[in-house]
């Protein structure tokens, strides 16, 4: 019987796990659950005879791939797959998929919440600001970016976006002003909501040069990946520009220093929580299970990311 390992250090909600099991059992496969594992060896042991693997942000390294002699497919239940060593998987003919869009609303709601949280001094006493009437820049107009844009418009914000891979017409159709360059985006927005993946071209791309273009009093909300920010240059920037704020899901490597130096001008979640809703767990978890069954039974590779 084919074995499908659900390896989630940050567990899915129970309803999602139950639903995943139902799909796997219904297809005649065996579901094996590894949750909250603290030791890499636990994953290496569990994956050894697995045919398929479902993960969240869990790292599927070359070592994990090497330990898996039966593995045919890895599904990252979520959007970003920077945690999966694609080259190692491809070299062994292992299909890698994500579940695009399934947790996007949860992340978009967090981005809006963090924007308001920062505008209101992290709910500390004192006069805050409203987001209505302000200019929001969406950095990458994908599934999450589009939802953030729509919600922000509903709250009276003006919205513009930069995305090198999305035609301007698609943004304009949503009432979003298309911006021609990332520099122009950061130069013209009171808030920037970051939705870029962590890939070699974007890692540390939010650097001093880019962020220093922000207008007075601006806030950057990063619900994408902490790796896209140059952490050392961020310290320098926030030191030089006392008007700027930075909120991130999840904490940077130097978050303690940021908190100590900049207080309420910075905020970080302690564990990545953009997709941590019951709804997102269910959507992404069930999609992952369905995609695995569809692949193992029918050979469907629709969501493959290492083609
Ligand atoms: C994603 O890329 O989908 C999000 O970062 C969610 O990550 P998580 O599954 O670890 O919450």
PDB file of C-alpha atoms and ligand atoms in Angstrom:
ATOM      1  CA  UNK A   1       0.000   0.000   0.000  1.00  0.00           C
ATOM      2  CA  UNK A   2       1.371   3.439  -0.959  1.00  0.00           C
ATOM      3  CA  UNK A   3       2.406   5.544   2.037  1.00  0.00           C
ATOM      4  CA  UNK A   4       1.740   9.270   2.175  1.00  0.00           C
ATOM      5  CA  UNK A   5       3.665  11.114   4.872  1.00  0.00           C
ATOM      6  CA  UNK A   6       2.234  14.355   6.265  1.00  0.00           C
ATOM      7  CA  UNK A   7       5.283  15.970   7.880  1.00  0.00           C
ATOM      8  CA  UNK A   8       4.378  19.284   9.451  1.00  0.00           C
ATOM      9  CA  UNK A   9       6.518  20.729  12.211  1.00  0.00           C
ATOM     10  CA  UNK A  10       3.810  23.421  12.438  1.00  0.00           C
ATOM     11  CA  UNK A  11       0.723  21.166  12.469  1.00  0.00           C
ATOM     12  CA  UNK A  12      -2.425  21.626  10.418  1.00  0.00           C
ATOM     13  CA  UNK A  13      -5.680  22.192  12.327  1.00  0.00           C
ATOM     14  CA  UNK A  14      -7.337  18.883  13.324  1.00  0.00           C
ATOM     15  CA  UNK A  15     -10.156  19.301  10.790  1.00  0.00           C
ATOM     16  CA  UNK A  16      -7.573  19.589   8.028  1.00  0.00           C
ATOM     17  CA  UNK A  17      -5.708  16.476   9.187  1.00  0.00           C
ATOM     18  CA  UNK A  18      -9.001  14.561   9.367  1.00  0.00           C
ATOM     19  CA  UNK A  19      -9.914  15.704   5.856  1.00  0.00           C
ATOM     20  CA  UNK A  20      -6.493  14.795   4.465  1.00  0.00           C
ATOM     21  CA  UNK A  21      -6.756  11.328   6.031  1.00  0.00           C
ATOM     22  CA  UNK A  22     -10.207  10.839   4.515  1.00  0.00           C
ATOM     23  CA  UNK A  23      -8.956  11.645   1.014  1.00  0.00           C
ATOM     24  CA  UNK A  24      -5.915   9.381   1.381  1.00  0.00           C
ATOM     25  CA  UNK A  25      -7.871   6.500   2.953  1.00  0.00           C
ATOM     26  CA  UNK A  26     -10.589   6.884   0.296  1.00  0.00           C
ATOM     27  CA  UNK A  27      -8.000   6.398  -2.431  1.00  0.00           C
ATOM     28  CA  UNK A  28      -6.727   3.223  -0.765  1.00  0.00           C
ATOM     29  CA  UNK A  29      -3.430   4.720   0.428  1.00  0.00           C
ATOM     30  CA  UNK A  30      -1.964   4.903   3.921  1.00  0.00           C
ATOM     31  CA  UNK A  31      -1.630   8.262   5.701  1.00  0.00           C
ATOM     32  CA  UNK A  32       1.205   8.669   8.211  1.00  0.00           C
ATOM     33  CA  UNK A  33       1.404  11.764  10.391  1.00  0.00           C
ATOM     34  CA  UNK A  34       4.594  13.352  11.727  1.00  0.00           C
ATOM     35  CA  UNK A  35       3.817  16.564  13.607  1.00  0.00           C
ATOM     36  CA  UNK A  36       5.817  18.989  15.755  1.00  0.00           C
ATOM     37  CA  UNK A  37       9.011  17.066  15.106  1.00  0.00           C
ATOM     38  CA  UNK A  38      12.007  18.594  16.794  1.00  0.00           C
ATOM     39  CA  UNK A  39      14.774  16.474  15.319  1.00  0.00           C
ATOM     40  CA  UNK A  40      15.734  16.223  11.650  1.00  0.00           C
ATOM     41  CA  UNK A  41      16.311  12.487  12.150  1.00  0.00           C
ATOM     42  CA  UNK A  42      12.574  11.994  12.790  1.00  0.00           C
ATOM     43  CA  UNK A  43      11.819  13.285   9.297  1.00  0.00           C
ATOM     44  CA  UNK A  44      14.651  11.282   7.739  1.00  0.00           C
ATOM     45  CA  UNK A  45      13.298   8.086   9.349  1.00  0.00           C
ATOM     46  CA  UNK A  46       9.656   8.786   8.489  1.00  0.00           C
ATOM     47  CA  UNK A  47      10.332   9.632   4.832  1.00  0.00           C
ATOM     48  CA  UNK A  48      12.483   6.540   4.200  1.00  0.00           C
ATOM     49  CA  UNK A  49       9.650   4.424   2.766  1.00  0.00           C
ATOM     50  CA  UNK A  50       7.154   7.177   1.851  1.00  0.00           C
ATOM     51  CA  UNK A  51       5.765   7.356  -1.691  1.00  0.00           C
ATOM     52  CA  UNK A  52       4.472  10.897  -1.248  1.00  0.00           C
ATOM     53  CA  UNK A  53       5.160  13.755   1.135  1.00  0.00           C
ATOM     54  CA  UNK A  54       3.035  16.703   2.255  1.00  0.00           C
ATOM     55  CA  UNK A  55       4.874  19.562   3.998  1.00  0.00           C
ATOM     56  CA  UNK A  56       4.286  23.172   4.998  1.00  0.00           C
ATOM     57  CA  UNK A  57       7.425  25.277   5.535  1.00  0.00           C
ATOM     58  CA  UNK A  58       9.341  22.138   6.508  1.00  0.00           C
ATOM     59  CA  UNK A  59      12.683  21.921   4.771  1.00  0.00           C
ATOM     60  CA  UNK A  60      12.910  19.211   2.135  1.00  0.00           C
ATOM     61  CA  UNK A  61      16.677  19.254   1.753  1.00  0.00           C
ATOM     62  CA  UNK A  62      18.941  17.103  -0.413  1.00  0.00           C
ATOM     63  CA  UNK A  63      19.504  14.991   2.714  1.00  0.00           C
ATOM     64  CA  UNK A  64      15.766  14.380   3.104  1.00  0.00           C
ATOM     65  CA  UNK A  65      15.468  13.521  -0.594  1.00  0.00           C
ATOM     66  CA  UNK A  66      18.435  11.146  -0.359  1.00  0.00           C
ATOM     67  CA  UNK A  67      16.825   9.382   2.612  1.00  0.00           C
ATOM     68  CA  UNK A  68      13.612   8.756   0.653  1.00  0.00           C
ATOM     69  CA  UNK A  69      14.023   5.754  -1.597  1.00  0.00           C
ATOM     70  CA  UNK A  70      10.379   5.460  -2.731  1.00  0.00           C
ATOM     71  CA  UNK A  71       9.438   9.128  -2.977  1.00  0.00           C
ATOM     72  CA  UNK A  72       7.567  10.129  -6.142  1.00  0.00           C
ATOM     73  CA  UNK A  73       5.971  13.419  -5.191  1.00  0.00           C
ATOM     74  CA  UNK A  74       6.345  16.259  -2.676  1.00  0.00           C
ATOM     75  CA  UNK A  75       3.496  18.727  -2.240  1.00  0.00           C
ATOM     76  CA  UNK A  76       4.159  21.935  -0.378  1.00  0.00           C
ATOM     77  CA  UNK A  77       0.734  22.765   1.084  1.00  0.00           C
ATOM     78  CA  UNK A  78       1.047  26.478   0.433  1.00  0.00           C
ATOM     79  CA  UNK A  79       2.429  28.913  -2.092  1.00  0.00           C
ATOM     80  CA  UNK A  80       6.169  29.441  -1.599  1.00  0.00           C
ATOM     81  CA  UNK A  81       8.342  26.389  -2.250  1.00  0.00           C
ATOM     82  CA  UNK A  82      11.716  27.867  -1.331  1.00  0.00           C
ATOM     83  CA  UNK A  83      11.866  25.206   1.422  1.00  0.00           C
ATOM     84  CA  UNK A  84      12.119  22.390  -1.129  1.00  0.00           C
ATOM     85  CA  UNK A  85      15.397  21.522  -2.859  1.00  0.00           C
ATOM     86  CA  UNK A  86      14.002  21.368  -6.387  1.00  0.00           C
ATOM     87  CA  UNK A  87      17.277  20.296  -7.983  1.00  0.00           C
ATOM     88  CA  UNK A  88      17.627  17.339  -5.604  1.00  0.00           C
ATOM     89  CA  UNK A  89      14.030  16.306  -6.318  1.00  0.00           C
ATOM     90  CA  UNK A  90      14.361  16.710 -10.082  1.00  0.00           C
ATOM     91  CA  UNK A  91      17.578  14.682 -10.086  1.00  0.00           C
ATOM     92  CA  UNK A  92      15.627  11.740  -8.628  1.00  0.00           C
ATOM     93  CA  UNK A  93      12.593  12.298 -10.862  1.00  0.00           C
ATOM     94  CA  UNK A  94      10.462  13.443  -7.908  1.00  0.00           C
ATOM     95  CA  UNK A  95       7.582  15.743  -8.816  1.00  0.00           C
ATOM     96  CA  UNK A  96       7.216  18.870  -6.655  1.00  0.00           C
ATOM     97  CA  UNK A  97       3.959  20.799  -6.446  1.00  0.00           C
ATOM     98  CA  UNK A  98       2.536  23.696  -4.458  1.00  0.00           C
ATOM     99  CA  UNK A  99      -1.118  24.527  -3.847  1.00  0.00           C
ATOM    100  CA  UNK A 100      -1.359  28.071  -5.247  1.00  0.00           C
ATOM    101  CA  UNK A 101      -4.133  30.307  -3.958  1.00  0.00           C
ATOM    102  CA  UNK A 102      -5.319  27.961  -1.235  1.00  0.00           C
ATOM    103  CA  UNK A 103      -4.050  30.006   1.701  1.00  0.00           C
ATOM    104  CA  UNK A 104      -3.906  33.408   0.008  1.00  0.00           C
ATOM    105  CA  UNK A 105      -6.875  34.960   1.756  1.00  0.00           C
ATOM    106  CA  UNK A 106      -5.422  34.222   5.186  1.00  0.00           C
ATOM    107  CA  UNK A 107      -2.149  35.932   4.249  1.00  0.00           C
ATOM    108  CA  UNK A 108      -3.971  38.896   2.702  1.00  0.00           C
ATOM    109  CA  UNK A 109      -6.048  39.403   5.851  1.00  0.00           C
ATOM    110  CA  UNK A 110      -2.893  39.322   7.964  1.00  0.00           C
ATOM    111  CA  UNK A 111      -1.252  41.933   5.719  1.00  0.00           C
ATOM    112  CA  UNK A 112      -4.209  44.289   6.124  1.00  0.00           C
ATOM    113  CA  UNK A 113      -4.300  43.596   9.874  1.00  0.00           C
ATOM    114  CA  UNK A 114      -0.599  44.353  10.234  1.00  0.00           C
ATOM    115  CA  UNK A 115      -1.004  47.580   8.292  1.00  0.00           C
ATOM    116  CA  UNK A 116      -3.704  48.791  10.676  1.00  0.00           C
ATOM    117  CA  UNK A 117      -1.759  47.488  13.692  1.00  0.00           C
ATOM    118  CA  UNK A 118       1.248  49.580  12.686  1.00  0.00           C
ATOM    119  CA  UNK A 119      -0.895  52.621  11.848  1.00  0.00           C
ATOM    120  CA  UNK A 120      -2.322  52.417  15.401  1.00  0.00           C
ATOM    121  CA  UNK A 121       1.019  52.170  17.240  1.00  0.00           C
ATOM    122  CA  UNK A 122       0.593  48.423  17.774  1.00  0.00           C
ATOM    123  CA  UNK A 123      -2.528  49.226  19.812  1.00  0.00           C
ATOM    124  CA  UNK A 124      -0.569  51.214  22.365  1.00  0.00           C
ATOM    125  CA  UNK A 125      -2.055  54.447  23.721  1.00  0.00           C
ATOM    126  CA  UNK A 126      -1.478  57.527  21.566  1.00  0.00           C
ATOM    127  CA  UNK A 127      -2.684  59.060  18.335  1.00  0.00           C
ATOM    128  CA  UNK A 128      -2.439  56.769  15.367  1.00  0.00           C
ATOM    129  CA  UNK A 129      -3.293  57.150  11.692  1.00  0.00           C
ATOM    130  CA  UNK A 130      -6.023  55.806   9.421  1.00  0.00           C
ATOM    131  CA  UNK A 131      -5.202  53.848   6.293  1.00  0.00           C
ATOM    132  CA  UNK A 132      -8.114  55.360   4.357  1.00  0.00           C
ATOM    133  CA  UNK A 133      -6.923  57.789   1.722  1.00  0.00           C
ATOM    134  CA  UNK A 134      -3.332  56.519   1.774  1.00  0.00           C
ATOM    135  CA  UNK A 135      -1.450  55.018  -1.153  1.00  0.00           C
ATOM    136  CA  UNK A 136      -0.728  51.297  -0.938  1.00  0.00           C
ATOM    137  CA  UNK A 137       1.878  49.693  -3.161  1.00  0.00           C
ATOM    138  CA  UNK A 138       1.575  45.985  -3.836  1.00  0.00           C
ATOM    139  CA  UNK A 139       4.974  44.440  -4.491  1.00  0.00           C
ATOM    140  CA  UNK A 140       4.085  41.466  -6.709  1.00  0.00           C
ATOM    141  CA  UNK A 141       0.550  41.107  -7.954  1.00  0.00           C
ATOM    142  CA  UNK A 142      -0.089  37.395  -7.431  1.00  0.00           C
ATOM    143  CA  UNK A 143      -2.855  35.613  -5.540  1.00  0.00           C
ATOM    144  CA  UNK A 144      -2.143  37.370  -2.226  1.00  0.00           C
ATOM    145  CA  UNK A 145      -1.333  40.749  -3.757  1.00  0.00           C
ATOM    146  CA  UNK A 146      -4.638  40.835  -5.615  1.00  0.00           C
ATOM    147  CA  UNK A 147      -6.622  40.071  -2.448  1.00  0.00           C
ATOM    148  CA  UNK A 148      -4.749  42.708  -0.447  1.00  0.00           C
ATOM    149  CA  UNK A 149      -5.459  45.240  -3.202  1.00  0.00           C
ATOM    150  CA  UNK A 150      -9.176  44.482  -3.185  1.00  0.00           C
ATOM    151  CA  UNK A 151      -9.495  44.657   0.602  1.00  0.00           C
ATOM    152  CA  UNK A 152      -7.490  47.891   0.747  1.00  0.00           C
ATOM    153  CA  UNK A 153      -9.671  49.477  -1.922  1.00  0.00           C
ATOM    154  CA  UNK A 154     -12.670  48.532   0.212  1.00  0.00           C
ATOM    155  CA  UNK A 155     -11.101  50.475   3.070  1.00  0.00           C
ATOM    156  CA  UNK A 156     -10.645  53.576   0.930  1.00  0.00           C
ATOM    157  CA  UNK A 157      -6.976  53.217   0.031  1.00  0.00           C
ATOM    158  CA  UNK A 158      -5.596  54.007  -3.403  1.00  0.00           C
ATOM    159  CA  UNK A 159      -3.691  51.019  -4.734  1.00  0.00           C
ATOM    160  CA  UNK A 160      -0.834  50.640  -7.174  1.00  0.00           C
ATOM    161  CA  UNK A 161       1.319  47.615  -7.938  1.00  0.00           C
ATOM    162  CA  UNK A 162       4.536  46.475  -9.503  1.00  0.00           C
ATOM    163  CA  UNK A 163       4.950  43.008 -10.966  1.00  0.00           C
ATOM    164  CA  UNK A 164       7.325  42.298 -13.830  1.00  0.00           C
ATOM    165  CA  UNK A 165       5.339  39.164 -14.744  1.00  0.00           C
ATOM    166  CA  UNK A 166       1.783  40.546 -14.738  1.00  0.00           C
ATOM    167  CA  UNK A 167       0.507  42.730 -17.589  1.00  0.00           C
ATOM    168  CA  UNK A 168      -0.497  46.264 -16.649  1.00  0.00           C
ATOM    169  CA  UNK A 169      -3.932  45.610 -18.151  1.00  0.00           C
ATOM    170  CA  UNK A 170      -4.663  42.946 -15.494  1.00  0.00           C
ATOM    171  CA  UNK A 171      -3.924  45.454 -12.730  1.00  0.00           C
ATOM    172  CA  UNK A 172      -5.822  48.299 -14.384  1.00  0.00           C
ATOM    173  CA  UNK A 173      -8.848  45.984 -14.754  1.00  0.00           C
ATOM    174  CA  UNK A 174      -8.883  45.762 -10.936  1.00  0.00           C
ATOM    175  CA  UNK A 175      -8.636  49.539 -10.530  1.00  0.00           C
ATOM    176  CA  UNK A 176      -4.981  49.185  -9.535  1.00  0.00           C
ATOM    177  CA  UNK A 177      -2.426  51.565 -11.038  1.00  0.00           C
ATOM    178  CA  UNK A 178       0.373  49.647 -12.742  1.00  0.00           C
ATOM    179  CA  UNK A 179       3.822  50.946 -11.796  1.00  0.00           C
ATOM    180  CA  UNK A 180       6.739  50.478 -14.200  1.00  0.00           C
ATOM    181  CA  UNK A 181       9.563  49.807 -11.758  1.00  0.00           C
ATOM    182  CA  UNK A 182      10.118  48.630  -8.219  1.00  0.00           C
ATOM    183  CA  UNK A 183      11.999  51.870  -7.437  1.00  0.00           C
ATOM    184  CA  UNK A 184       9.002  53.931  -8.496  1.00  0.00           C
ATOM    185  CA  UNK A 185       6.697  51.761  -6.363  1.00  0.00           C
ATOM    186  CA  UNK A 186       8.704  52.336  -3.194  1.00  0.00           C
ATOM    187  CA  UNK A 187       9.091  56.059  -3.990  1.00  0.00           C
ATOM    188  CA  UNK A 188       5.392  56.699  -4.209  1.00  0.00           C
ATOM    189  CA  UNK A 189       3.626  54.676  -1.473  1.00  0.00           C
ATOM    190  CA  UNK A 190       2.652  55.287   2.153  1.00  0.00           C
ATOM    191  CA  UNK A 191       2.423  51.528   2.630  1.00  0.00           C
ATOM    192  CA  UNK A 192       4.115  48.748   0.710  1.00  0.00           C
ATOM    193  CA  UNK A 193       2.803  45.195   1.067  1.00  0.00           C
ATOM    194  CA  UNK A 194       5.446  42.672   0.026  1.00  0.00           C
ATOM    195  CA  UNK A 195       4.436  39.468  -1.806  1.00  0.00           C
ATOM    196  CA  UNK A 196       7.558  38.388  -3.675  1.00  0.00           C
ATOM    197  CA  UNK A 197       8.946  34.841  -3.427  1.00  0.00           C
ATOM    198  CA  UNK A 198      12.372  34.133  -1.953  1.00  0.00           C
ATOM    199  CA  UNK A 199      14.482  33.317  -5.018  1.00  0.00           C
ATOM    200  CA  UNK A 200      18.104  34.257  -5.786  1.00  0.00           C
ATOM    201  CA  UNK A 201      16.985  37.451  -7.585  1.00  0.00           C
ATOM    202  CA  UNK A 202      14.862  38.682  -4.651  1.00  0.00           C
ATOM    203  CA  UNK A 203      16.893  37.629  -1.605  1.00  0.00           C
ATOM    204  CA  UNK A 204      18.097  40.793   0.208  1.00  0.00           C
ATOM    205  CA  UNK A 205      16.548  42.871  -2.584  1.00  0.00           C
ATOM    206  CA  UNK A 206      14.736  45.097  -0.065  1.00  0.00           C
ATOM    207  CA  UNK A 207      17.951  46.944   0.676  1.00  0.00           C
ATOM    208  CA  UNK A 208      18.919  50.415   1.835  1.00  0.00           C
ATOM    209  CA  UNK A 209      18.840  51.869  -1.658  1.00  0.00           C
ATOM    210  CA  UNK A 210      15.288  50.668  -2.335  1.00  0.00           C
ATOM    211  CA  UNK A 211      13.764  51.285   1.098  1.00  0.00           C
ATOM    212  CA  UNK A 212      15.298  54.752   1.453  1.00  0.00           C
ATOM    213  CA  UNK A 213      13.115  55.840  -1.476  1.00  0.00           C
ATOM    214  CA  UNK A 214      10.003  55.507   0.693  1.00  0.00           C
ATOM    215  CA  UNK A 215       8.201  58.783   1.366  1.00  0.00           C
ATOM    216  CA  UNK A 216       8.063  60.253   4.876  1.00  0.00           C
ATOM    217  CA  UNK A 217       6.124  58.166   7.405  1.00  0.00           C
ATOM    218  CA  UNK A 218       5.866  55.059   5.226  1.00  0.00           C
ATOM    219  CA  UNK A 219       5.401  51.483   6.470  1.00  0.00           C
ATOM    220  CA  UNK A 220       6.543  48.246   4.851  1.00  0.00           C
ATOM    221  CA  UNK A 221       4.533  45.120   5.660  1.00  0.00           C
ATOM    222  CA  UNK A 222       6.299  41.910   4.676  1.00  0.00           C
ATOM    223  CA  UNK A 223       4.124  38.796   4.776  1.00  0.00           C
ATOM    224  CA  UNK A 224       6.265  37.116   2.106  1.00  0.00           C
ATOM    225  CA  UNK A 225       9.661  35.869   3.283  1.00  0.00           C
ATOM    226  CA  UNK A 226      12.108  37.398   5.765  1.00  0.00           C
ATOM    227  CA  UNK A 227      14.974  36.508   3.420  1.00  0.00           C
ATOM    228  CA  UNK A 228      13.973  39.169   0.876  1.00  0.00           C
ATOM    229  CA  UNK A 229      15.105  41.906   3.282  1.00  0.00           C
ATOM    230  CA  UNK A 230      18.714  42.889   3.810  1.00  0.00           C
ATOM    231  CA  UNK A 231      18.614  42.817   7.610  1.00  0.00           C
ATOM    232  CA  UNK A 232      21.813  44.764   8.255  1.00  0.00           C
ATOM    233  CA  UNK A 233      20.826  47.506   5.843  1.00  0.00           C
ATOM    234  CA  UNK A 234      17.376  47.618   7.448  1.00  0.00           C
ATOM    235  CA  UNK A 235      18.984  48.532  10.779  1.00  0.00           C
ATOM    236  CA  UNK A 236      20.921  51.324   9.085  1.00  0.00           C
ATOM    237  CA  UNK A 237      17.838  52.562   7.282  1.00  0.00           C
ATOM    238  CA  UNK A 238      15.630  52.649  10.388  1.00  0.00           C
ATOM    239  CA  UNK A 239      18.441  54.445  12.222  1.00  0.00           C
ATOM    240  CA  UNK A 240      18.761  57.091   9.499  1.00  0.00           C
ATOM    241  CA  UNK A 241      15.026  57.418   8.855  1.00  0.00           C
ATOM    242  CA  UNK A 242      13.140  57.760  12.145  1.00  0.00           C
ATOM    243  CA  UNK A 243       9.866  58.136  10.270  1.00  0.00           C
ATOM    244  CA  UNK A 244       9.779  54.634   8.733  1.00  0.00           C
ATOM    245  CA  UNK A 245       8.177  51.440  10.081  1.00  0.00           C
ATOM    246  CA  UNK A 246       8.671  47.762   9.269  1.00  0.00           C
ATOM    247  CA  UNK A 247       6.374  44.830  10.100  1.00  0.00           C
ATOM    248  CA  UNK A 248       7.205  41.262   9.217  1.00  0.00           C
ATOM    249  CA  UNK A 249       5.793  37.756   9.308  1.00  0.00           C
ATOM    250  CA  UNK A 250       8.185  36.224  10.431  1.00  0.00           C
ATOM    251  CA  UNK A 251      10.945  37.609  12.695  1.00  0.00           C
ATOM    252  CA  UNK A 252      14.224  38.569  11.039  1.00  0.00           C
ATOM    253  CA  UNK A 253      17.524  37.040  12.160  1.00  0.00           C
ATOM    254  CA  UNK A 254      18.310  40.275  14.014  1.00  0.00           C
ATOM    255  CA  UNK A 255      14.817  40.904  15.402  1.00  0.00           C
ATOM    256  CA  UNK A 256      16.009  41.342  19.009  1.00  0.00           C
ATOM    257  CA  UNK A 257      18.263  44.180  17.854  1.00  0.00           C
ATOM    258  CA  UNK A 258      15.446  45.721  15.804  1.00  0.00           C
ATOM    259  CA  UNK A 259      13.011  45.548  18.729  1.00  0.00           C
ATOM    260  CA  UNK A 260      15.503  47.061  21.116  1.00  0.00           C
ATOM    261  CA  UNK A 261      16.541  49.887  18.801  1.00  0.00           C
ATOM    262  CA  UNK A 262      13.233  50.760  17.166  1.00  0.00           C
ATOM    263  CA  UNK A 263      10.444  49.740  19.572  1.00  0.00           C
ATOM    264  CA  UNK A 264       6.968  50.247  18.132  1.00  0.00           C
ATOM    265  CA  UNK A 265       8.350  51.140  14.703  1.00  0.00           C
ATOM    266  CA  UNK A 266       9.011  47.450  14.133  1.00  0.00           C
ATOM    267  CA  UNK A 267       6.892  44.355  14.609  1.00  0.00           C
ATOM    268  CA  UNK A 268       7.470  40.672  13.956  1.00  0.00           C
ATOM    269  CA  UNK A 269       5.468  37.525  14.489  1.00  0.00           C
ATOM    270  CA  UNK A 270       7.448  34.901  16.388  1.00  0.00           C
ATOM    271  CA  UNK A 271       6.249  32.017  14.230  1.00  0.00           C
ATOM    272  CA  UNK A 272       5.137  32.458  10.630  1.00  0.00           C
ATOM    273  CA  UNK A 273       1.387  32.905  10.867  1.00  0.00           C
ATOM    274  CA  UNK A 274       0.157  34.236   7.516  1.00  0.00           C
ATOM    275  CA  UNK A 275      -1.473  30.935   6.611  1.00  0.00           C
ATOM    276  CA  UNK A 276      -2.402  29.985  10.167  1.00  0.00           C
ATOM    277  CA  UNK A 277      -6.177  29.936   9.894  1.00  0.00           C
ATOM    278  CA  UNK A 278      -8.530  26.968  10.053  1.00  0.00           C
ATOM    279  CA  UNK A 279      -9.760  27.849   6.579  1.00  0.00           C
ATOM    280  CA  UNK A 280      -6.305  28.075   5.007  1.00  0.00           C
ATOM    281  CA  UNK A 281      -5.180  24.824   6.697  1.00  0.00           C
ATOM    282  CA  UNK A 282      -8.214  23.072   5.317  1.00  0.00           C
ATOM    283  CA  UNK A 283      -7.957  24.537   1.826  1.00  0.00           C
ATOM    284  CA  UNK A 284      -4.230  23.918   1.407  1.00  0.00           C
ATOM    285  CA  UNK A 285      -4.212  20.556   3.202  1.00  0.00           C
ATOM    286  CA  UNK A 286      -7.086  19.067   1.223  1.00  0.00           C
ATOM    287  CA  UNK A 287      -5.709  20.439  -2.040  1.00  0.00           C
ATOM    288  CA  UNK A 288      -2.348  18.807  -1.285  1.00  0.00           C
ATOM    289  CA  UNK A 289      -3.983  15.440  -0.578  1.00  0.00           C
ATOM    290  CA  UNK A 290      -6.171  15.644  -3.687  1.00  0.00           C
ATOM    291  CA  UNK A 291      -3.207  16.605  -5.879  1.00  0.00           C
ATOM    292  CA  UNK A 292      -1.195  13.642  -4.582  1.00  0.00           C
ATOM    293  CA  UNK A 293      -4.024  11.182  -5.207  1.00  0.00           C
ATOM    294  CA  UNK A 294      -4.641  12.638  -8.663  1.00  0.00           C
ATOM    295  CA  UNK A 295      -0.944  12.315  -9.462  1.00  0.00           C
ATOM    296  CA  UNK A 296      -0.501   8.781  -8.117  1.00  0.00           C
ATOM    297  CA  UNK A 297      -3.727   7.518  -9.720  1.00  0.00           C
ATOM    298  CA  UNK A 298      -3.996   9.559 -12.924  1.00  0.00           C
ATOM    299  CA  UNK A 299      -0.545  11.055 -13.415  1.00  0.00           C
ATOM    300  CA  UNK A 300      -1.895  14.621 -13.224  1.00  0.00           C
ATOM    301  CA  UNK A 301       1.016  17.086 -12.893  1.00  0.00           C
ATOM    302  CA  UNK A 302      -0.944  20.336 -13.211  1.00  0.00           C
ATOM    303  CA  UNK A 303       0.636  22.086 -10.233  1.00  0.00           C
ATOM    304  CA  UNK A 304       4.166  20.797 -10.759  1.00  0.00           C
ATOM    305  CA  UNK A 305       6.788  23.485 -10.140  1.00  0.00           C
ATOM    306  CA  UNK A 306       9.930  21.563 -11.194  1.00  0.00           C
ATOM    307  CA  UNK A 307       8.942  20.772 -14.795  1.00  0.00           C
TER     308      UNK A 307
HETATM  309  C1  LIG B   1       3.146  29.920   1.982  1.00  0.00           C
HETATM  310  O1  LIG B   1       4.131  30.077   1.273  1.00  0.00           O
HETATM  311  O2  LIG B   1       2.119  29.341   1.572  1.00  0.00           O
HETATM  312  C2  LIG B   1       3.111  30.483   3.374  1.00  0.00           C
HETATM  313  O3  LIG B   1       4.339  31.008   3.742  1.00  0.00           O
HETATM  314  C3  LIG B   1       2.583  29.513   4.412  1.00  0.00           C
HETATM  315  O4  LIG B   1       3.557  28.871   5.157  1.00  0.00           O
HETATM  316  P1  LIG B   1       3.148  27.802   6.292  1.00  0.00           P
HETATM  317  O5  LIG B   1       2.450  26.664   5.642  1.00  0.00           O
HETATM  318  O6  LIG B   1       4.428  27.421   6.940  1.00  0.00           O
HETATM  319  O7  LIG B   1       2.232  28.500   7.268  1.00  0.00           O
END
